């Protein structure tokens, strides 16, 4: 590494780890709001106590004389007005409109007598909470309620022009309402973002569950193909070995060897699938190769060793991507497995594969047995083949061969790949 780079790295790292003041303020604000949500009454008592104390200090300190229009008022009246304009603030958040109406008589008396106590400005807090918590149309009648005492004061105890009382009151009202609307808009926006984040998390979890369900379905399909085919081969080998044991012990030993090999292959593939279920990030499971067209010869040899004669015909040169190769392999595997299960003794099978230069492929598997799954049901095998075929826009036909021919026919066609 360049020495200059090494010298510059620590300051950059230190700069990244420096805590901005805004983050600290946001954390403190969140803690205060969380405490307020848990103990709303305690917070209201503290704030109301602060304003009551300020109003009483204004009264006992004779500060109200500095702004009063009439200083010859009884002390008891001024004390009652100070408490009447501050104590109702305790319910300002839960019932702001009711509190504003409760303050109105005291505000009117305050204006009529000319006391002009500064505690009347506490109506601004109520206006803020109306703008924050109530419909915006409530601000119109709140404006009327607030301006009535101001108008009375300006008319009964004028001091200069009337606009010197009305304009500051109107500006104070507009400022309090604007702050309340701004805070409310920001709060609603934050709640909308949080709700969207929650919905996105729910959608992400749903997508994860759907992906897991699709993966389980894929693994179930793979396990069905693996177990069904290998068990059919093992059953055929076991039946052949039982008959061969009477006349040719060597043939019986070969059958047992083939059973052992087929069983190990089935266990290996099943362990690979179970590794995917056990560990999603298992490197060996993620990199394990899927069957391809090159594995068809080995598959057909296993079916032949189980006692089913299979004739193959190949037309053209295969050139398919891995996904299509897996689909072709699984369809041939399932068709031959059904032949082993249901065709009966003496049956033969033919696998015809045709490949076009454009990438289209047609696979036809026929047999000369009794034909079809028992009781007219196809279990999971044929639906699984159709699902694989539909992934590539192909068609799959499965059914008895037309009369007078006997047996079963499975035909797969995958069209050319369309460029994305």
Short mmCIF file of C-alpha atoms in Angstrom, two decimals:
data_model
loop_
_atom_site.label_atom_id
_atom_site.label_comp_id
_atom_site.label_asym_id
_atom_site.label_seq_id
_atom_site.Cartn_x
_atom_site.Cartn_y
_atom_site.Cartn_z
CA UNK A 1 0.00 0.00 0.00
CA UNK A 2 1.16 3.56 -0.72
CA UNK A 3 2.59 5.23 2.45
CA UNK A 4 0.64 8.37 1.68
CA UNK A 5 -2.55 6.34 1.62
CA UNK A 6 -1.68 4.73 4.93
CA UNK A 7 -1.16 8.14 6.54
CA UNK A 8 -4.47 9.48 5.24
CA UNK A 9 -6.59 6.50 6.19
CA UNK A 10 -6.83 7.09 9.98
CA UNK A 11 -8.17 10.67 9.69
CA UNK A 12 -10.78 9.51 7.16
CA UNK A 13 -11.83 6.67 9.43
CA UNK A 14 -11.93 9.08 12.38
CA UNK A 15 -14.08 11.46 10.36
CA UNK A 16 -16.53 8.67 9.53
CA UNK A 17 -16.84 7.66 13.16
CA UNK A 18 -17.38 11.25 14.40
CA UNK A 19 -20.88 11.55 15.86
CA UNK A 20 -22.82 14.51 14.41
CA UNK A 21 -24.64 16.76 16.86
CA UNK A 22 -27.91 16.16 14.99
CA UNK A 23 -27.75 12.43 15.73
CA UNK A 24 -27.33 13.16 19.42
CA UNK A 25 -30.26 15.59 19.37
CA UNK A 26 -32.45 13.07 17.54
CA UNK A 27 -31.66 10.35 20.06
CA UNK A 28 -32.46 12.66 22.97
CA UNK A 29 -35.70 13.70 21.26
CA UNK A 30 -36.71 10.07 20.77
CA UNK A 31 -36.05 9.33 24.43
CA UNK A 32 -38.12 12.31 25.54
CA UNK A 33 -40.99 11.29 23.26
CA UNK A 34 -40.79 7.69 24.46
CA UNK A 35 -40.94 8.89 28.08
CA UNK A 36 -43.88 11.13 27.20
CA UNK A 37 -45.75 8.20 25.63
CA UNK A 38 -45.20 6.09 28.74
CA UNK A 39 -46.01 8.84 31.25
CA UNK A 40 -48.16 11.50 29.55
CA UNK A 41 -49.72 12.82 32.77
CA UNK A 42 -46.34 13.31 34.43
CA UNK A 43 -45.08 15.33 31.48
CA UNK A 44 -48.26 17.45 31.42
CA UNK A 45 -47.99 18.12 35.16
CA UNK A 46 -44.42 19.33 34.79
CA UNK A 47 -45.17 21.64 31.87
CA UNK A 48 -48.37 22.99 33.44
CA UNK A 49 -46.53 23.54 36.71
CA UNK A 50 -43.92 25.55 34.88
CA UNK A 51 -46.47 27.92 33.33
CA UNK A 52 -48.48 28.23 36.56
CA UNK A 53 -45.27 29.13 38.36
CA UNK A 54 -44.45 31.73 35.70
CA UNK A 55 -47.93 33.25 36.02
CA UNK A 56 -47.66 33.40 39.82
CA UNK A 57 -44.21 34.98 39.60
CA UNK A 58 -45.71 37.62 37.29
CA UNK A 59 -48.41 38.25 39.92
CA UNK A 60 -46.35 38.21 43.10
CA UNK A 61 -43.47 40.08 41.50
CA UNK A 62 -45.84 42.83 40.35
CA UNK A 63 -44.56 42.34 36.82
CA UNK A 64 -48.12 42.59 35.53
CA UNK A 65 -48.15 46.30 36.47
CA UNK A 66 -45.69 46.97 33.62
CA UNK A 67 -48.17 45.95 30.93
CA UNK A 68 -51.55 46.44 32.62
CA UNK A 69 -53.94 49.02 31.19
CA UNK A 70 -55.47 49.43 34.66
CA UNK A 71 -53.14 48.91 37.65
CA UNK A 72 -55.79 49.56 40.31
CA UNK A 73 -57.26 46.07 40.18
CA UNK A 74 -57.82 43.92 43.29
CA UNK A 75 -55.03 41.39 43.95
CA UNK A 76 -57.49 38.53 44.31
CA UNK A 77 -58.87 39.18 40.84
CA UNK A 78 -55.41 39.21 39.30
CA UNK A 79 -54.51 35.98 41.15
CA UNK A 80 -57.71 34.29 39.94
CA UNK A 81 -57.03 35.39 36.38
CA UNK A 82 -53.43 34.12 36.58
CA UNK A 83 -54.56 30.68 37.74
CA UNK A 84 -57.55 30.57 35.38
CA UNK A 85 -55.31 31.24 32.37
CA UNK A 86 -52.66 28.63 33.30
CA UNK A 87 -54.12 25.69 35.24
CA UNK A 88 -56.37 24.40 32.39
CA UNK A 89 -53.21 23.80 30.34
CA UNK A 90 -53.04 20.39 32.04
CA UNK A 91 -55.63 19.11 29.53
CA UNK A 92 -54.30 21.01 26.50
CA UNK A 93 -53.32 17.83 24.57
CA UNK A 94 -56.35 15.65 25.26
CA UNK A 95 -59.03 18.37 24.93
CA UNK A 96 -57.49 21.47 23.30
CA UNK A 97 -60.76 22.96 22.05
CA UNK A 98 -62.45 22.52 25.41
CA UNK A 99 -59.49 24.12 27.17
CA UNK A 100 -59.56 27.08 24.77
CA UNK A 101 -63.25 27.61 25.55
CA UNK A 102 -62.49 27.30 29.28
CA UNK A 103 -59.84 30.01 29.00
CA UNK A 104 -62.15 32.37 27.09
CA UNK A 105 -64.10 33.76 30.13
CA UNK A 106 -60.86 34.52 31.95
CA UNK A 107 -59.43 36.10 28.78
CA UNK A 108 -62.56 38.27 28.42
CA UNK A 109 -62.38 39.41 32.05
CA UNK A 110 -58.66 40.01 31.62
CA UNK A 111 -59.38 42.25 28.61
CA UNK A 112 -62.48 43.97 30.08
CA UNK A 113 -60.75 44.93 33.32
CA UNK A 114 -57.57 46.06 31.54
CA UNK A 115 -55.30 43.66 33.49
CA UNK A 116 -53.75 42.54 30.19
CA UNK A 117 -51.89 39.71 31.95
CA UNK A 118 -49.18 38.04 29.93
CA UNK A 119 -50.68 34.69 30.96
CA UNK A 120 -53.29 35.33 28.25
CA UNK A 121 -50.56 34.50 25.72
CA UNK A 122 -50.81 30.88 26.89
CA UNK A 123 -53.75 30.62 24.50
CA UNK A 124 -51.03 30.33 21.85
CA UNK A 125 -50.14 26.87 23.21
CA UNK A 126 -53.74 25.79 22.81
CA UNK A 127 -53.81 27.04 19.23
CA UNK A 128 -50.66 25.02 18.55
CA UNK A 129 -52.27 21.82 19.86
CA UNK A 130 -55.48 22.45 17.90
CA UNK A 131 -53.42 22.75 14.72
CA UNK A 132 -51.44 19.65 15.72
CA UNK A 133 -54.26 17.33 16.78
CA UNK A 134 -57.58 18.54 15.39
CA UNK A 135 -58.98 19.14 11.87
CA UNK A 136 -57.71 22.32 10.29
CA UNK A 137 -61.20 23.78 10.07
CA UNK A 138 -61.12 24.07 13.87
CA UNK A 139 -58.58 26.88 13.49
CA UNK A 140 -61.21 29.24 12.08
CA UNK A 141 -63.39 29.29 15.18
CA UNK A 142 -60.24 29.22 17.35
CA UNK A 143 -59.15 32.43 15.60
CA UNK A 144 -62.52 34.02 16.44
CA UNK A 145 -62.26 32.93 20.08
CA UNK A 146 -58.75 34.37 20.41
CA UNK A 147 -59.51 37.70 18.69
CA UNK A 148 -62.63 38.49 20.68
CA UNK A 149 -60.76 39.28 23.96
CA UNK A 150 -58.12 41.18 21.98
CA UNK A 151 -60.81 43.27 20.31
CA UNK A 152 -62.42 43.99 23.68
CA UNK A 153 -59.07 45.12 25.10
CA UNK A 154 -58.37 47.34 22.09
CA UNK A 155 -61.80 48.96 22.26
CA UNK A 156 -62.15 49.34 26.04
CA UNK A 157 -58.55 50.17 26.88
CA UNK A 158 -57.03 51.57 23.72
CA UNK A 159 -53.32 52.15 23.61
CA UNK A 160 -52.37 53.81 20.37
CA UNK A 161 -54.21 52.49 17.32
CA UNK A 162 -56.38 49.37 17.38
CA UNK A 163 -54.01 47.69 14.98
CA UNK A 164 -51.31 47.72 17.68
CA UNK A 165 -53.35 45.13 19.61
CA UNK A 166 -54.99 43.21 16.80
CA UNK A 167 -52.03 42.79 14.44
CA UNK A 168 -49.63 41.26 17.05
CA UNK A 169 -52.41 38.92 18.23
CA UNK A 170 -53.15 37.88 14.66
CA UNK A 171 -49.44 37.34 13.91
CA UNK A 172 -49.02 35.27 17.08
CA UNK A 173 -52.03 33.12 16.15
CA UNK A 174 -50.75 32.53 12.60
CA UNK A 175 -47.28 31.63 13.88
CA UNK A 176 -48.63 29.13 16.42
CA UNK A 177 -50.94 27.56 13.83
CA UNK A 178 -48.14 27.37 11.25
CA UNK A 179 -45.80 25.67 13.73
CA UNK A 180 -48.51 23.18 14.67
CA UNK A 181 -49.29 22.40 11.03
CA UNK A 182 -45.58 21.98 10.26
CA UNK A 183 -45.02 19.60 13.16
CA UNK A 184 -48.16 17.69 12.23
CA UNK A 185 -47.07 17.38 8.59
CA UNK A 186 -43.65 16.14 9.61
CA UNK A 187 -45.17 13.68 12.07
CA UNK A 188 -47.61 12.35 9.47
CA UNK A 189 -44.78 12.05 6.95
CA UNK A 190 -42.63 10.16 9.45
CA UNK A 191 -45.52 7.85 10.33
CA UNK A 192 -46.15 7.22 6.63
CA UNK A 193 -42.48 6.34 6.12
CA UNK A 194 -42.53 4.03 9.14
CA UNK A 195 -45.73 2.40 7.91
CA UNK A 196 -44.18 1.93 4.48
CA UNK A 197 -41.07 0.43 6.06
CA UNK A 198 -43.25 -1.98 8.05
CA UNK A 199 -45.18 -2.96 4.92
CA UNK A 200 -41.94 -3.46 3.03
CA UNK A 201 -40.65 -5.67 5.83
CA UNK A 202 -43.88 -7.67 5.76
CA UNK A 203 -43.64 -7.95 1.96
CA UNK A 204 -40.00 -8.99 2.24
CA UNK A 205 -40.91 -11.68 4.78
CA UNK A 206 -43.75 -12.85 2.56
CA UNK A 207 -41.43 -13.01 -0.43
CA UNK A 208 -38.94 -14.97 1.66
CA UNK A 209 -41.67 -17.41 2.69
CA UNK A 210 -42.84 -17.75 -0.92
CA UNK A 211 -39.27 -18.34 -2.04
CA UNK A 212 -38.82 -20.94 0.68
CA UNK A 213 -42.08 -22.63 -0.33
CA UNK A 214 -41.00 -22.65 -3.98
CA UNK A 215 -37.64 -24.09 -2.99
CA UNK A 216 -39.33 -26.78 -0.89
CA UNK A 217 -41.57 -27.62 -3.85
CA UNK A 218 -38.54 -27.83 -6.12
CA UNK A 219 -36.72 -30.08 -3.68
CA UNK A 220 -39.83 -32.22 -3.21
CA UNK A 221 -40.03 -32.60 -7.00
CA UNK A 222 -36.36 -33.51 -7.22
CA UNK A 223 -36.71 -36.03 -4.37
CA UNK A 224 -39.75 -37.55 -6.06
CA UNK A 225 -37.81 -37.98 -9.30
CA UNK A 226 -34.74 -39.40 -7.57
CA UNK A 227 -36.50 -41.75 -5.17
CA UNK A 228 -39.13 -42.88 -7.66
CA UNK A 229 -36.64 -43.71 -10.38
CA UNK A 230 -34.03 -45.40 -8.18
CA UNK A 231 -36.58 -47.42 -6.23
CA UNK A 232 -38.12 -48.60 -9.49
CA UNK A 233 -34.69 -49.66 -10.75
CA UNK A 234 -33.93 -51.39 -7.45
CA UNK A 235 -37.30 -53.19 -7.53
CA UNK A 236 -36.66 -54.44 -11.06
CA UNK A 237 -33.14 -55.59 -10.14
CA UNK A 238 -34.39 -57.33 -7.03
CA UNK A 239 -37.11 -59.19 -8.94
CA UNK A 240 -34.64 -60.21 -11.65
CA UNK A 241 -32.07 -61.27 -9.06
CA UNK A 242 -34.62 -63.43 -7.28
CA UNK A 243 -35.38 -65.38 -10.45
CA UNK A 244 -31.72 -65.54 -11.48
CA UNK A 245 -30.65 -66.89 -8.08
CA UNK A 246 -32.33 -70.21 -8.89
CA UNK A 247 -30.48 -70.83 -12.14
CA UNK A 248 -27.49 -68.47 -12.29
CA UNK A 249 -25.89 -67.32 -9.01
CA UNK A 250 -23.50 -65.11 -11.01
CA UNK A 251 -26.40 -63.14 -12.49
CA UNK A 252 -27.88 -62.78 -9.00
CA UNK A 253 -24.59 -61.39 -7.72
CA UNK A 254 -24.53 -58.87 -10.59
CA UNK A 255 -28.07 -57.81 -9.69
CA UNK A 256 -27.08 -57.30 -6.05
CA UNK A 257 -24.07 -55.25 -7.15
CA UNK A 258 -26.30 -53.08 -9.35
CA UNK A 259 -28.75 -52.65 -6.45
CA UNK A 260 -25.91 -51.54 -4.19
CA UNK A 261 -24.63 -49.04 -6.78
CA UNK A 262 -28.09 -47.60 -7.47
CA UNK A 263 -28.81 -47.27 -3.73
CA UNK A 264 -25.58 -45.38 -3.14
CA UNK A 265 -26.32 -43.04 -6.02
CA UNK A 266 -29.79 -42.34 -4.61
CA UNK A 267 -28.38 -41.68 -1.14
CA UNK A 268 -25.75 -39.32 -2.54
CA UNK A 269 -28.32 -37.24 -4.40
CA UNK A 270 -30.68 -37.20 -1.41
CA UNK A 271 -27.88 -36.04 0.90
CA UNK A 272 -27.16 -33.25 -1.58
CA UNK A 273 -30.77 -32.08 -1.45
CA UNK A 274 -30.92 -32.38 2.34
CA UNK A 275 -27.78 -30.25 2.57
CA UNK A 276 -29.70 -27.52 0.75
CA UNK A 277 -32.48 -27.81 3.33
CA UNK A 278 -30.06 -27.86 6.25
CA UNK A 279 -27.72 -25.05 5.19
CA UNK A 280 -28.73 -22.46 2.63
CA UNK A 281 -25.12 -21.30 2.23
CA UNK A 282 -23.60 -24.77 2.04
CA UNK A 283 -20.88 -24.36 -0.63
CA UNK A 284 -20.93 -27.94 -1.77
CA UNK A 285 -24.70 -27.96 -2.13
CA UNK A 286 -24.68 -24.69 -4.01
CA UNK A 287 -22.05 -25.90 -6.47
CA UNK A 288 -23.30 -29.47 -6.89
CA UNK A 289 -23.98 -30.13 -10.60
CA UNK A 290 -27.45 -31.10 -11.78
CA UNK A 291 -28.03 -33.97 -14.22
CA UNK A 292 -27.51 -33.09 -17.88
CA UNK A 293 -27.92 -34.72 -21.30
CA UNK A 294 -24.54 -36.41 -20.88
CA UNK A 295 -26.03 -38.37 -17.97
CA UNK A 296 -28.85 -39.85 -20.06
CA UNK A 297 -26.73 -42.80 -21.18
CA UNK A 298 -26.00 -43.72 -17.59
CA UNK A 299 -29.69 -43.36 -16.73
CA UNK A 300 -30.78 -45.61 -19.60
CA UNK A 301 -28.11 -48.19 -18.75
CA UNK A 302 -29.52 -48.38 -15.24
CA UNK A 303 -33.02 -48.93 -16.59
CA UNK A 304 -31.74 -51.68 -18.91
CA UNK A 305 -29.98 -53.36 -16.02
CA UNK A 306 -33.31 -53.38 -14.18
CA UNK A 307 -34.76 -55.56 -16.95
CA UNK A 308 -36.42 -53.04 -19.29
CA UNK A 309 -35.06 -53.08 -22.87
CA UNK A 310 -34.65 -49.47 -24.02
CA UNK A 311 -33.96 -48.42 -27.63
CA UNK A 312 -32.68 -44.87 -28.22
CA UNK A 313 -32.75 -42.69 -31.36
CA UNK A 314 -30.98 -39.34 -31.54
CA UNK A 315 -31.52 -36.85 -34.39
CA UNK A 316 -29.44 -33.70 -34.54
CA UNK A 317 -26.81 -32.31 -32.20
CA UNK A 318 -27.91 -31.20 -28.75
CA UNK A 319 -27.02 -27.64 -27.76
CA UNK A 320 -29.13 -26.71 -24.76
CA UNK A 321 -28.51 -24.58 -21.65
CA UNK A 322 -28.28 -26.42 -18.29
CA UNK A 323 -31.87 -25.67 -17.27
CA UNK A 324 -33.33 -27.20 -20.42
CA UNK A 325 -30.99 -30.17 -20.17
CA UNK A 326 -32.26 -30.82 -16.62
CA UNK A 327 -35.87 -30.66 -17.85
CA UNK A 328 -35.18 -33.16 -20.65
CA UNK A 329 -33.34 -35.47 -18.24
CA UNK A 330 -36.15 -35.40 -15.65
CA UNK A 331 -38.88 -36.02 -18.22
CA UNK A 332 -37.04 -39.03 -19.67
CA UNK A 333 -36.32 -40.27 -16.13
CA UNK A 334 -39.95 -39.98 -15.05
CA UNK A 335 -41.27 -41.62 -18.25
CA UNK A 336 -38.94 -44.61 -17.90
CA UNK A 337 -39.72 -44.84 -14.18
CA UNK A 338 -43.45 -45.06 -14.95
CA UNK A 339 -42.70 -47.74 -17.55
CA UNK A 340 -40.76 -49.76 -14.96
CA UNK A 341 -43.63 -49.43 -12.51
CA UNK A 342 -46.64 -50.02 -14.71
CA UNK A 343 -45.68 -51.51 -18.07
CA UNK A 344 -45.54 -55.08 -16.81
CA UNK A 345 -43.34 -57.99 -17.93
CA UNK A 346 -42.15 -58.22 -21.52
CA UNK A 347 -42.48 -54.50 -22.19
CA UNK A 348 -39.93 -52.49 -24.16
CA UNK A 349 -39.31 -48.76 -24.36
CA UNK A 350 -38.10 -46.35 -27.03
CA UNK A 351 -36.56 -42.94 -26.42
CA UNK A 352 -36.46 -40.67 -29.48
CA UNK A 353 -34.65 -37.33 -29.20
CA UNK A 354 -34.69 -34.66 -31.92
CA UNK A 355 -32.64 -31.47 -31.66
CA UNK A 356 -32.96 -28.46 -33.98
CA UNK A 357 -30.19 -25.99 -34.70
CA UNK A 358 -32.28 -23.18 -33.23
CA UNK A 359 -32.40 -24.84 -29.82
CA UNK A 360 -35.82 -26.54 -30.06
CA UNK A 361 -36.00 -30.11 -28.81
CA UNK A 362 -38.58 -32.88 -29.05
CA UNK A 363 -38.44 -35.96 -26.83
CA UNK A 364 -40.76 -38.93 -27.27
CA UNK A 365 -40.77 -41.89 -24.90
CA UNK A 366 -43.01 -44.83 -25.77
CA UNK A 367 -43.42 -48.30 -24.33
CA UNK A 368 -45.29 -51.46 -25.25
CA UNK A 369 -46.67 -52.27 -21.81
CA UNK A 370 -50.11 -52.08 -20.32
CA UNK A 371 -49.91 -48.31 -20.36
CA UNK A 372 -50.51 -45.58 -17.84
CA UNK A 373 -50.43 -45.22 -14.08
CA UNK A 374 -52.78 -47.45 -12.06
CA UNK A 375 -56.35 -46.32 -11.43
CA UNK A 376 -55.97 -43.51 -13.93
CA UNK A 377 -53.93 -41.32 -11.52
CA UNK A 378 -50.56 -39.86 -12.29
CA UNK A 379 -49.45 -38.92 -8.74
CA UNK A 380 -46.73 -36.25 -8.60
CA UNK A 381 -44.74 -37.42 -11.62
CA UNK A 382 -46.72 -36.05 -14.56
CA UNK A 383 -47.63 -32.75 -12.81
CA UNK A 384 -43.94 -32.31 -12.02
CA UNK A 385 -43.03 -32.87 -15.69
CA UNK A 386 -45.65 -30.34 -16.79
CA UNK A 387 -44.33 -27.77 -14.32
CA UNK A 388 -40.80 -28.17 -15.63
CA UNK A 389 -42.03 -27.93 -19.21
CA UNK A 390 -44.08 -24.78 -18.61
CA UNK A 391 -40.99 -22.98 -17.29
CA UNK A 392 -39.65 -22.91 -20.87
CA UNK A 393 -42.94 -22.42 -22.69
CA UNK A 394 -43.02 -26.02 -23.88
CA UNK A 395 -45.75 -28.62 -24.22
CA UNK A 396 -46.04 -32.06 -22.67
CA UNK A 397 -48.44 -34.78 -23.79
CA UNK A 398 -48.86 -38.04 -21.92
CA UNK A 399 -51.37 -40.78 -22.54
CA UNK A 400 -52.05 -44.19 -24.08
CA UNK A 401 -50.80 -44.82 -27.58
CA UNK A 402 -53.53 -44.77 -30.28
CA UNK A 403 -55.29 -48.02 -31.09
CA UNK A 404 -54.25 -50.63 -32.20
CA UNK A 405 -50.89 -49.94 -30.60
CA UNK A 406 -50.42 -50.81 -26.95
CA UNK A 407 -48.57 -48.97 -24.28
CA UNK A 408 -47.96 -45.40 -23.12
CA UNK A 409 -46.52 -42.35 -24.83
CA UNK A 410 -44.89 -39.23 -23.37
CA UNK A 411 -43.99 -36.40 -25.75
CA UNK A 412 -42.06 -33.29 -24.76
CA UNK A 413 -41.45 -30.27 -26.98
CA UNK A 414 -39.42 -27.23 -25.97
CA UNK A 415 -39.46 -24.36 -28.49
CA UNK A 416 -36.51 -22.24 -29.45
CA UNK A 417 -35.26 -19.85 -26.83
CA UNK A 418 -36.35 -16.29 -27.40
CA UNK A 419 -33.62 -13.70 -26.74
CA UNK A 420 -34.28 -11.55 -23.66
#
